[in-house]
Coordinates of C-alpha atoms and ligand atoms in Angstrom, one line a residue:
X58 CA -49.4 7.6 -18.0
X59 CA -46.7 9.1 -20.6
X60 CA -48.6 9.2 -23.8
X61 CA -46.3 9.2 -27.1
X62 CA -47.3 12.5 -29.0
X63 CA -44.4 12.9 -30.8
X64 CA -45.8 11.5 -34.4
X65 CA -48.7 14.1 -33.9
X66 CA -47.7 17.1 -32.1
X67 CA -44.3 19.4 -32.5
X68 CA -42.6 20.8 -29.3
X69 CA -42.0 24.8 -29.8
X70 CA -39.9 26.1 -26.9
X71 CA -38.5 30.0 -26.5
X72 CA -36.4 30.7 -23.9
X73 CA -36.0 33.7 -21.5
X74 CA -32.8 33.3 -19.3
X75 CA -31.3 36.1 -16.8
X76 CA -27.8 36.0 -16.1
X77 CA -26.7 38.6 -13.6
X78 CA -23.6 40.7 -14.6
X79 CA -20.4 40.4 -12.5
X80 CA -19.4 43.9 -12.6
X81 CA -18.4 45.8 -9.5
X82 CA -20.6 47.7 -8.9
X83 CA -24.2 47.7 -9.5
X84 CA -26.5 48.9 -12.6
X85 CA -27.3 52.6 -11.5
X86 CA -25.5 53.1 -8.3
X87 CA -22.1 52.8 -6.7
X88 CA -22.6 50.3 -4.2
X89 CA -21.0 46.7 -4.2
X90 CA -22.5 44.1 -6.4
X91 CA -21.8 40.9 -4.3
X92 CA -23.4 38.0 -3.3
X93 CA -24.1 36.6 0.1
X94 CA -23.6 39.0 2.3
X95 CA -25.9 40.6 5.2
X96 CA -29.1 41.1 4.3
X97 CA -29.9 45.0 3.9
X98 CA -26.5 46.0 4.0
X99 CA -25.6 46.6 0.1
X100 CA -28.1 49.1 -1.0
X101 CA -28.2 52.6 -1.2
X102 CA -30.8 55.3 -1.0
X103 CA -30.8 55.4 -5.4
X104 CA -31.6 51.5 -5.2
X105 CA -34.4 52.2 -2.9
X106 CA -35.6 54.8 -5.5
X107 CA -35.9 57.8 -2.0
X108 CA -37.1 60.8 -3.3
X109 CA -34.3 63.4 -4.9
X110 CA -31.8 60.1 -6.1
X111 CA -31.5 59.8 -9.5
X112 CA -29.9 56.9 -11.0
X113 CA -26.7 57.0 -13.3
X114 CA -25.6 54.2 -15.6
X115 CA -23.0 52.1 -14.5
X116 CA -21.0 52.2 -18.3
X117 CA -19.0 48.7 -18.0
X118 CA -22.5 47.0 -17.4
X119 CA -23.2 48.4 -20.7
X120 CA -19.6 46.8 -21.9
X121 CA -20.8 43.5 -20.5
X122 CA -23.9 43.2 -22.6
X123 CA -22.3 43.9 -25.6
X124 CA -19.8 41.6 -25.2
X125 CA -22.5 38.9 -25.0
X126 CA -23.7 40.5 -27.9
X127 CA -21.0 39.8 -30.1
X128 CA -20.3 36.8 -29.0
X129 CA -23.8 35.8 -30.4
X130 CA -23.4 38.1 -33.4
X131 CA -26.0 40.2 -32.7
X132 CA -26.8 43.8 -33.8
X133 CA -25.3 45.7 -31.2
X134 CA -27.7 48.9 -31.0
X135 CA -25.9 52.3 -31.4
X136 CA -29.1 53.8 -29.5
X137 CA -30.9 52.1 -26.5
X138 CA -33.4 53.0 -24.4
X139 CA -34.4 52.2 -20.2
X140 CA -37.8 52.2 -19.3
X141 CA -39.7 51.4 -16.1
X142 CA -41.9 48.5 -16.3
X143 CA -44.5 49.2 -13.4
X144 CA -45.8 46.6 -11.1
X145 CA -45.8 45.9 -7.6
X146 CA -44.2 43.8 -5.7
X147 CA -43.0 44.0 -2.1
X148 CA -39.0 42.9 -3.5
X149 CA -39.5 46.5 -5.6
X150 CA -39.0 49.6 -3.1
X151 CA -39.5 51.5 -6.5
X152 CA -42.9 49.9 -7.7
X153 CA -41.0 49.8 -11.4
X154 CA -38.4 47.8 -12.6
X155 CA -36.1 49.9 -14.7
X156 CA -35.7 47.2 -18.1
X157 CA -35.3 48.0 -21.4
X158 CA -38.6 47.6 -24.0
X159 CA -38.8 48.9 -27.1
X160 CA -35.2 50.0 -27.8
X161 CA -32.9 46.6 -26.4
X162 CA -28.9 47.0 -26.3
X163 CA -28.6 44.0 -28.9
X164 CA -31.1 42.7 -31.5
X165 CA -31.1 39.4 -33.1
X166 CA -28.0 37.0 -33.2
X167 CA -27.9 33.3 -32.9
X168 CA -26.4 30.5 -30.5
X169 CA -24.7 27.5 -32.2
X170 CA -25.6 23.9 -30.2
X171 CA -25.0 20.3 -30.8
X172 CA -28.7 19.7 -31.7
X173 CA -30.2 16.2 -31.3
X174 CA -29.5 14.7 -34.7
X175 CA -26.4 14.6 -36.8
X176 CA -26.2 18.2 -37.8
X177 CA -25.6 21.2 -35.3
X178 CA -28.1 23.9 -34.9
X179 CA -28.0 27.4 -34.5
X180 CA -30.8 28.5 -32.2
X181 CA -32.3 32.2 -33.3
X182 CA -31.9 35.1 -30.6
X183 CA -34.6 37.8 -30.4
X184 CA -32.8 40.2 -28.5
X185 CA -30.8 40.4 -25.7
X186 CA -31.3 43.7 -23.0
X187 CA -30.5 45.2 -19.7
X188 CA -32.1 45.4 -16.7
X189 CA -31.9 45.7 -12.9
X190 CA -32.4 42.8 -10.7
X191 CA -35.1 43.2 -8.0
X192 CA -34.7 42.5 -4.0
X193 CA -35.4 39.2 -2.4
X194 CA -38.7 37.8 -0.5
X195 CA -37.8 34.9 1.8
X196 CA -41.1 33.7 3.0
X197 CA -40.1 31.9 6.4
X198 CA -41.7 28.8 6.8
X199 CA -44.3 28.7 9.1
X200 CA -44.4 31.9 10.1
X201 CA -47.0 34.4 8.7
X202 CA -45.0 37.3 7.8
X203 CA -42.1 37.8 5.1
X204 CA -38.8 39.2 5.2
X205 CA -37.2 41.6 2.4
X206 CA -33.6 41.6 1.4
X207 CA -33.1 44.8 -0.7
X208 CA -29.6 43.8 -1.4
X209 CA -30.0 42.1 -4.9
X210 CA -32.0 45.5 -5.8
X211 CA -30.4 46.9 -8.6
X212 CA -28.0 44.3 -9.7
X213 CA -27.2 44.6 -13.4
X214 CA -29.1 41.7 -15.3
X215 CA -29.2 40.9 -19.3
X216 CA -32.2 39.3 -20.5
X217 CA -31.3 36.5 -23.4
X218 CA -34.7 36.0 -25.2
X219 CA -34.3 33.5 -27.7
X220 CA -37.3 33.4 -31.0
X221 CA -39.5 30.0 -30.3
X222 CA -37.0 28.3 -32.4
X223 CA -36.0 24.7 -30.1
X224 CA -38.5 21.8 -30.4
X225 CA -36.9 19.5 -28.1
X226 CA -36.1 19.7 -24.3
X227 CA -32.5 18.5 -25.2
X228 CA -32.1 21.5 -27.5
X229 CA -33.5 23.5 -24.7
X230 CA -31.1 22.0 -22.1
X231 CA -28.0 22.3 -24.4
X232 CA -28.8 26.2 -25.0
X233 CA -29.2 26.8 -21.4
X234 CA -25.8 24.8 -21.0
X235 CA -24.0 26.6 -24.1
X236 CA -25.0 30.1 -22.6
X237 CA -23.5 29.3 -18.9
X238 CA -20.2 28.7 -20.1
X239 CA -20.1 31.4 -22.5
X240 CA -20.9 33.9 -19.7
X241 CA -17.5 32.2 -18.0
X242 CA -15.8 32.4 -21.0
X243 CA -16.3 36.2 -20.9
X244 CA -16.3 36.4 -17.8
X245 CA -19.4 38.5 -17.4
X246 CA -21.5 36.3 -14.8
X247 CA -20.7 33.4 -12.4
X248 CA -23.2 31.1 -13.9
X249 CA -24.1 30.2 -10.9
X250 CA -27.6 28.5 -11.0
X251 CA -27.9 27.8 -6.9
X252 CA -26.9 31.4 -6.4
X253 CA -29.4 32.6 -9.1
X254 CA -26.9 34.1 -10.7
X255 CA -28.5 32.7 -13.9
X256 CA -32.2 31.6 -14.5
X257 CA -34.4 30.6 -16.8
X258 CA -38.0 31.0 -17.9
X259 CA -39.0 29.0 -20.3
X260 CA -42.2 29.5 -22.8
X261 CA -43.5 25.6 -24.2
X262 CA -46.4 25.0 -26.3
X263 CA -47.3 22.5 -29.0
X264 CA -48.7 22.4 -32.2
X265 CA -49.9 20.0 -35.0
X266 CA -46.5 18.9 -37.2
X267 CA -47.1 20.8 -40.4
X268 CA -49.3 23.7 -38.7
X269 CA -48.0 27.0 -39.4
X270 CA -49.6 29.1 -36.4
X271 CA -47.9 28.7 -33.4
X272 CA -49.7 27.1 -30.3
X273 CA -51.1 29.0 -27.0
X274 CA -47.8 29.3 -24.9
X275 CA -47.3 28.6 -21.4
X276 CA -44.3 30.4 -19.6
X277 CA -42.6 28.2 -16.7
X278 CA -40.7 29.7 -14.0
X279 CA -38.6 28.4 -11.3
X280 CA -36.6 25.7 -12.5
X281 CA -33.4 26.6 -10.6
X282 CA -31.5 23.5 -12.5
X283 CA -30.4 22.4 -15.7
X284 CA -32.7 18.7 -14.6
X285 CA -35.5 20.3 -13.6
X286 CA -35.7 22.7 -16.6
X287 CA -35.8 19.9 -19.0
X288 CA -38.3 17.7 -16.4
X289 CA -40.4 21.0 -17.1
X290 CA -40.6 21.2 -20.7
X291 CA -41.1 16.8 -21.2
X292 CA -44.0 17.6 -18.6
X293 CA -45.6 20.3 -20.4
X294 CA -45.5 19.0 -23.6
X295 CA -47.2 15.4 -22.0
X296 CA -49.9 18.3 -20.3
X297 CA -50.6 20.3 -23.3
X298 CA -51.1 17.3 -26.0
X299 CA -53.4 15.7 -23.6
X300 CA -55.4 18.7 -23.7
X301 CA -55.3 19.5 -27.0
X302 CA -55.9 15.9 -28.2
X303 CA -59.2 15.7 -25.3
X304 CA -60.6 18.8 -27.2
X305 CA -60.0 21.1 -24.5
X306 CA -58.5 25.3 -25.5
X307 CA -56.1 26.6 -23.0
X308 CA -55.4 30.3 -22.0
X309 CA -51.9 31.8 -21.9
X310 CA -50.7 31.7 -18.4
X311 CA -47.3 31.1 -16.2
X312 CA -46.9 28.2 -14.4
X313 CA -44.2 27.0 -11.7
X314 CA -42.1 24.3 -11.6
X315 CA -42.8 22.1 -8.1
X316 CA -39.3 20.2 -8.3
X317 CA -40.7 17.4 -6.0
X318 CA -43.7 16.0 -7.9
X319 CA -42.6 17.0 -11.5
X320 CA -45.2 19.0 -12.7
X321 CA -46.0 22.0 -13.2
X322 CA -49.4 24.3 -12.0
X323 CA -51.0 27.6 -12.3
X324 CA -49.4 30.5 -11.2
X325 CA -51.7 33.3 -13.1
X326 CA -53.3 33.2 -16.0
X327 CA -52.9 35.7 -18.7
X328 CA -56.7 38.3 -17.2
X329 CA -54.3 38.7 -14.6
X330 CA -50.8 39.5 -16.5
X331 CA -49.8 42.2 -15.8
X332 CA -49.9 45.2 -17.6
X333 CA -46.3 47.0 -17.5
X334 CA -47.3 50.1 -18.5
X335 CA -43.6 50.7 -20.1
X336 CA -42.6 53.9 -20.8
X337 CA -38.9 55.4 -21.2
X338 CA -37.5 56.1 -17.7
X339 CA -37.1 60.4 -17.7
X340 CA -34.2 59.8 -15.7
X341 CA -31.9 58.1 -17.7
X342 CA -30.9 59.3 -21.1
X343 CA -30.7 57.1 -24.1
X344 CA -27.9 55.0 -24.3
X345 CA -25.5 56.0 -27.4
X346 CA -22.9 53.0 -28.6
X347 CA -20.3 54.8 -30.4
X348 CA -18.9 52.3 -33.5
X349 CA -15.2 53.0 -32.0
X350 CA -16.6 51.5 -28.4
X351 CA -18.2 48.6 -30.0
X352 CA -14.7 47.8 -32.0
X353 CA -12.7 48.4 -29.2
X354 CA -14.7 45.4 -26.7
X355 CA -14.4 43.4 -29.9
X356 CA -10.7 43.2 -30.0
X357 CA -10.4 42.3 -26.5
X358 CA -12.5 39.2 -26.9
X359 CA -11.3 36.2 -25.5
X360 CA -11.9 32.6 -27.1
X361 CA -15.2 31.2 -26.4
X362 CA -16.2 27.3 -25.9
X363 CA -17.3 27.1 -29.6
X364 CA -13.7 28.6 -30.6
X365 CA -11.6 26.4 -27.9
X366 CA -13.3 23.4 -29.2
X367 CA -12.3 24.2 -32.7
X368 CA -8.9 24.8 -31.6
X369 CA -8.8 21.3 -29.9
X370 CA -10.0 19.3 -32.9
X371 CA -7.6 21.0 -35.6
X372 CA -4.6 22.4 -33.6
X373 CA -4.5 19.8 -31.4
X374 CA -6.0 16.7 -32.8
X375 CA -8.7 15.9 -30.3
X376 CA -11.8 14.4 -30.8
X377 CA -14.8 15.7 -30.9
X378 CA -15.4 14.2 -27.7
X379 CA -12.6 14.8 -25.5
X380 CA -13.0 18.4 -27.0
X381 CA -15.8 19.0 -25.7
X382 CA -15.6 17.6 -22.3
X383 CA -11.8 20.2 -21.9
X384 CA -14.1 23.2 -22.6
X385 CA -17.0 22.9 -19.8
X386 CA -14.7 24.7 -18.2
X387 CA -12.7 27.3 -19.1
X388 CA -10.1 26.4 -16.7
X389 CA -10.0 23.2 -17.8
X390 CA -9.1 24.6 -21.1
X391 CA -6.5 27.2 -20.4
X392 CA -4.4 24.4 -17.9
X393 CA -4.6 21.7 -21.0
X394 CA -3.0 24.7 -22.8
X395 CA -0.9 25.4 -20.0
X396 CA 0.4 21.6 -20.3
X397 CA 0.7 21.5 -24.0
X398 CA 3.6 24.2 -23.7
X399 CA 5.3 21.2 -22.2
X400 CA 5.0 18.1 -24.1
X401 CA 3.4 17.3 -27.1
X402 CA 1.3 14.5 -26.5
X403 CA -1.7 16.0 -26.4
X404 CA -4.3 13.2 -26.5
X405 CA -2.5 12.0 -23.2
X406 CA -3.0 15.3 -21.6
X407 CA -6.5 15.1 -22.5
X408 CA -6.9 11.4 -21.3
X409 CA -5.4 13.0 -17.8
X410 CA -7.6 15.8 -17.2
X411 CA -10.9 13.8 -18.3
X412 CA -9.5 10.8 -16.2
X413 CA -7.4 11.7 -13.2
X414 CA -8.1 15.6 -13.0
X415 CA -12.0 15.0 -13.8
X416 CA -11.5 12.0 -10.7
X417 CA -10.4 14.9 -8.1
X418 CA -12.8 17.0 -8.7
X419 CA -15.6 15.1 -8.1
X420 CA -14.3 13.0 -5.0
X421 CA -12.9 16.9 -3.4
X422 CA -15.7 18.9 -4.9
X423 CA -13.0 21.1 -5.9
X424 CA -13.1 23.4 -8.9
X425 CA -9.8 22.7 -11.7
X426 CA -8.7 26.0 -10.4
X427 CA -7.2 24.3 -7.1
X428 CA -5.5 21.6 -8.7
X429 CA -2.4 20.9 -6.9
X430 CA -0.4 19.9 -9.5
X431 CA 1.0 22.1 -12.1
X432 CA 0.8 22.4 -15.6
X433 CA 4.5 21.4 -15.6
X434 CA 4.2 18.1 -13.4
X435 CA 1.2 17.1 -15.4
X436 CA 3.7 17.6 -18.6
X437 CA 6.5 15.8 -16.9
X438 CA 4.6 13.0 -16.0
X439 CA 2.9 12.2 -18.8
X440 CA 6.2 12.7 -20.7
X441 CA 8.3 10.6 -18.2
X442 CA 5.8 7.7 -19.5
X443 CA 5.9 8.7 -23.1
X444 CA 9.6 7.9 -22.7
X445 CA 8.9 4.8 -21.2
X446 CA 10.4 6.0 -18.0
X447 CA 7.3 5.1 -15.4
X448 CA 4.2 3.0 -16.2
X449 CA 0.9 4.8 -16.9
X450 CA -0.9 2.4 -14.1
X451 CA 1.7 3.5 -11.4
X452 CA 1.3 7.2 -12.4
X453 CA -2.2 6.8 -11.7
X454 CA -2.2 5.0 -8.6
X455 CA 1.1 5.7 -6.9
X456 CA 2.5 8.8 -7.8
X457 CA -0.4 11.1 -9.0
X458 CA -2.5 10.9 -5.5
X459 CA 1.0 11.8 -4.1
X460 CA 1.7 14.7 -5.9
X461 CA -2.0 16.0 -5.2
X462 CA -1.1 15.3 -1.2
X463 CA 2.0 17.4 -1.2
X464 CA 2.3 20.5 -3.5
X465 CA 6.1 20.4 -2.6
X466 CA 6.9 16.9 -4.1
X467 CA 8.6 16.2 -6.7
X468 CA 7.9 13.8 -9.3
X469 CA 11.4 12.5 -9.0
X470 CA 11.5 12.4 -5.4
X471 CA 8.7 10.3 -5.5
X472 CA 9.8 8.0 -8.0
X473 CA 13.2 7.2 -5.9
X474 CA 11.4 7.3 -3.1
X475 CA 9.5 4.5 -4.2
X476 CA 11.5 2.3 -6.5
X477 CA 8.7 3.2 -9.2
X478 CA 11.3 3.8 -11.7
X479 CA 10.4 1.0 -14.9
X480 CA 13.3 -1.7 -14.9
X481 CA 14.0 -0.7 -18.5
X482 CA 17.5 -2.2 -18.4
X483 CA 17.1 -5.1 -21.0
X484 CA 19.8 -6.9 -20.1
X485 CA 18.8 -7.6 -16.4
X486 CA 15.3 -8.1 -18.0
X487 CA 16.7 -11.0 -19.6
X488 CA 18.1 -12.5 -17.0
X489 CA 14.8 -12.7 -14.8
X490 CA 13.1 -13.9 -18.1
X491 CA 15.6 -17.0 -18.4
X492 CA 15.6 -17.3 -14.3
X493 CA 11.4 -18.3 -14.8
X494 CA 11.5 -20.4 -17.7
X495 CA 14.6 -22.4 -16.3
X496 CA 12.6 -22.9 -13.2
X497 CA 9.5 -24.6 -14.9
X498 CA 11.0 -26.8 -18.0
X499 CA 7.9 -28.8 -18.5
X500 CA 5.6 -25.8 -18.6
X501 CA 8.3 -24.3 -21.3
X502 CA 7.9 -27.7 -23.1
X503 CA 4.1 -27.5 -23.1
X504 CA 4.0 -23.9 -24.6
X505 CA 6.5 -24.9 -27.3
X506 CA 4.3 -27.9 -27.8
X507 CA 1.2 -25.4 -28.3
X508 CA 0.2 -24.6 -25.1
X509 CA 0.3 -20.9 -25.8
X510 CA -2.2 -19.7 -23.1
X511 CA 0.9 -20.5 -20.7
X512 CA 3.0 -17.1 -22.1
X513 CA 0.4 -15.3 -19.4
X514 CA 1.9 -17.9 -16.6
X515 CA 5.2 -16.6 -17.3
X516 CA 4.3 -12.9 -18.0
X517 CA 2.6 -13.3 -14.4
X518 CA 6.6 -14.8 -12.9
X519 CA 8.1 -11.7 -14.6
X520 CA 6.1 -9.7 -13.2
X521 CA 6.4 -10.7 -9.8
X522 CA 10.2 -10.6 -9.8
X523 CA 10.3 -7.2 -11.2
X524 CA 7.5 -5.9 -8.5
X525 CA 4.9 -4.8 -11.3
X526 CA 7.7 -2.6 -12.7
X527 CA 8.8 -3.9 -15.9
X528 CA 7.4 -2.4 -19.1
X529 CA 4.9 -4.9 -20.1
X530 CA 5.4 -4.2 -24.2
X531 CA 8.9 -4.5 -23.8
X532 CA 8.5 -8.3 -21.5
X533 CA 5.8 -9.6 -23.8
X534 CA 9.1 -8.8 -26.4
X535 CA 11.8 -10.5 -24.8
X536 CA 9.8 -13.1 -23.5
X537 CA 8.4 -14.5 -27.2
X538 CA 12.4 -14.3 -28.5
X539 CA 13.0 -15.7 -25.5
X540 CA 10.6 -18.8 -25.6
X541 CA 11.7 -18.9 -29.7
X542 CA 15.0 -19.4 -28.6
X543 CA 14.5 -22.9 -26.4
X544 CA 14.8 -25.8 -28.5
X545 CA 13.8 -29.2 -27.3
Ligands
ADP654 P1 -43.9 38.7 -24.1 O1 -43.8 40.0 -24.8 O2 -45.3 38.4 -23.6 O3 -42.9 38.5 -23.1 P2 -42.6 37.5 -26.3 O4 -43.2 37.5 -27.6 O5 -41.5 38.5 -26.0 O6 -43.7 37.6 -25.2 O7 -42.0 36.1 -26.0 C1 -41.3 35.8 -24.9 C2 -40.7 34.4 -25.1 O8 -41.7 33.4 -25.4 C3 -39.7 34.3 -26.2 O9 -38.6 33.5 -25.8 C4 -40.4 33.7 -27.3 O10 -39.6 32.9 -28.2 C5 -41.3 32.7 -26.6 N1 -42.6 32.4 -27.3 C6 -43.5 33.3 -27.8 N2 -44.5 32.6 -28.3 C7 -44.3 31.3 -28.1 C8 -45.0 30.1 -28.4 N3 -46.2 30.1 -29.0 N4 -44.5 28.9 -28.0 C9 -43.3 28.9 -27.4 N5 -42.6 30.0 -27.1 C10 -43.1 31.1 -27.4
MG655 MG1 -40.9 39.5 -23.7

């Protein structure tokens, strides 16, 4: 039974999400950094910690983080520190997990989301810091033994940990949402939720409205979608009121998300958390972020969602809306750029790529960057029917689904090809319009007479006789001086 605790009791998520780093090669070794590939084959004797390696810092990880540092406006450290944080695990050939503690590559910083009411929020970062991936148990079902895939060992990872500053699962959801495509936008990690290339833990617990202490957290793990993550936090907060309001004290402990029932249970509780034992790792020197490095990723900076939606809306004269459908995508985005070089009617192009495009992809399962169409066809067509030249239903149905088949086809070609040119000569348009009303006098007489529903009769014999293709503004036109012309 869903109980409604929302008058009584506030919501207080914080959020820890992973987002593994794209770069070549991997934190503190050479080898490739790639997904999906043989098990066991992408790891080195440093990833496996053997005796005599050392690691070294991998310097455009580094770059990576503090790009997604400044794009949150965060304090970007000039001095960082890596420490192991010991535990064991059979995933960790080392028995530590080199992370970074005290001393995090960025501090602070905020993220800016549409929030749940009128105003937007800006959600408060802790910090933001590095840290190596671990390898990969897959526990094979039915079987009672496990198998180890050291190939994710050692791939670079920043940790986004954001203060315990969202109090809905929406705000929660929109964060999560807000920090995928800004690691596109940067271009510093796939986002890729399915591939884990980005996770999310998330810390929930509730409190009186008004109460000032914060309430006894609970840290879920394993919600490997956007859904699930917010099914999480509307369960937990339904879990922990019920407790609270029955009386009952709770213990900090971590939890799993089961995605087929909905709920959460018990993973440990916090008398067995671990104890991490951190301390800075004696093989790796401090980290030292010169002001000149710092300035010189910040001029190379590309545009991020928040700044390509701003650019819609004033530049461009979108609306809210259709600006922020164009940039869940970053592709999206750059080819409505790429179309606006070549006509100016930019709400159309818009229209398009949220109509048509969006269409596509969903029925292929394609992503925008295999469009087969252009940037210039997409202008031409939408300009041939500014100008009156096609009709925006036939684009749609006739020639667009062409254009996708053959990447070779022109739009012209297609037009002659199939007589979908709009009969936009007047003169022969008036001709067909007196051919229908001559043949049906009395029906004539009954519209002058004030039958005016009968205008769609004729509409519908124009419309015939032209095969669909005469411009229906420019019929409705003739047709009414037409009709005011009759006298009886
Ligand atoms: P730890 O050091 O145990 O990892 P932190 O203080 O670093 O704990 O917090 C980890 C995450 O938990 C952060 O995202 C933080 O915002 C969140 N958090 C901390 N306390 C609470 C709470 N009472 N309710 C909800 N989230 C919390
Ligand atoms: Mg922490």
């Amino acid at each position: 039974m869903e109980e409604n605790y929302e008058d009584k009791y506030e919501l207080v998520i914080g959020l820890e999400i992973h987002a593994q780093l794209s770069t070549q090669s991997k934190i503190f070794a050479p080898e490739a950094n790639q997904f999906g590939k043989q098990p066991n084959t992408q790891i080195s004797a440093i990833g496996l910690a053997h005796p005599g390696t050392l690691p070294r810092l991998n310097a455009e990880v580094v770059a990576y983080a503090i790009k997604m540092g400044l794009a949150c406006g965060c304090e970007i450290a000039s001095y960082s520190v890596f420490d192991r944080k010991n535990y064991f695990y059979p995933d960790l050939p080392k028995g530590y997990q080199i992370s970074q503690d005290k001393y995090p590559i960025c501090k602070g910083g905020t993220i800016k989301i549409k929030g749940t009411g009128a105003q937007a929020r800006e959600i408060k970062l802790h910090h933001i810091h590095l840290e190596e991936d671990a390898g990969k148990s897959i526990h094979v079902e039915g079987e009672d033994y496990t198998q180890l895939d050291f190939n994710r060992a050692g791939t670079p990872l920043i940790e986004i940990v954001t203060e315990p500053d969202m109090h809905h699962a929406e705000e929660a959801t929109q964060l999560f949402q807000e920090i995928r495509r800004m690691v596109r936008y940067l271009e510093i990690c796939d986002g890729n939720m399915e591939e884990g290339s980005l996770r999310c833990d998330a810390n929930i617990s509730v409190r009186r409205h008004g109460a000032e202490q914060l309430g006894t957290r609970v840290e879920v793990k394993n919600m490997n979608s956007v859904r699930n993550l917010k099914k999480a936090i509307e369960y937990e907060f339904q879990r922990q009121c019920a407790l609270v309001e029955a009386g009952q004290t709770f213990t900090q402990e971590t939890r799993s998300f089961e995605p087929e029932t909905g709920k959460t249970f018990s993973l440990r509780s916090k008398e067995t958390l671990n104890d991490y034992r951190y301390f800075p790792d004696p093989d790796l020197p401090p980290v030292w972020v010169t002001d000149k490095w710092r300035e010189e990723i910040k001029a190379k900076m590309p545009l991020l969602p928040e700044d390509w939606r701003k650019k819609l809306m004033q530049q461009y004269g979108l609306s809210d809306y259709n600006a922020e459908l164009l940039t869940e995508e970053k592709e999206t985005v750059l080819l409505f750029e790429a179309v606006a070089q070549h006509t100016s009617a930019y709400k159309d192009i818009a229209n398009w790529l949220n109509g048509e495009v969006k269409a596509w992809q969903n029925e292929t399962n394609q992503h925008i960057k295999n469009l087969p169409v252009s940037a210039q066809k997409l202008a031409e067509l939408i300009n041939l029917i500014a100008q009156n030249k096609i009709s925006r239903g036939l684009a749609s149905t006739q020639i667009f689904p062409l254009l996708l088949d053959d990447v070779a086809k022109s739009i012209s070609d297609i037009i002659q090809e199939k007589g979908l040119s709009k009969e936009d000569d007047s003169q022969k348009l008036k001709d067909i319009i007196q051919e229908v009303l001559e043949a049906m006098p009395d029906k004539v007489k009954a519209f002058k007479t004030g039958k005016k529903g009968l205008q769609a009769l004729f509409m519908g014999q124009i419309m015939k006789k032209t095969a669909g293709k005469a411009d229906p503004k420019i019929t409705a036109k003739l047709l009414q001086e037409a009709l005011e012309e009759v006298r009886y």
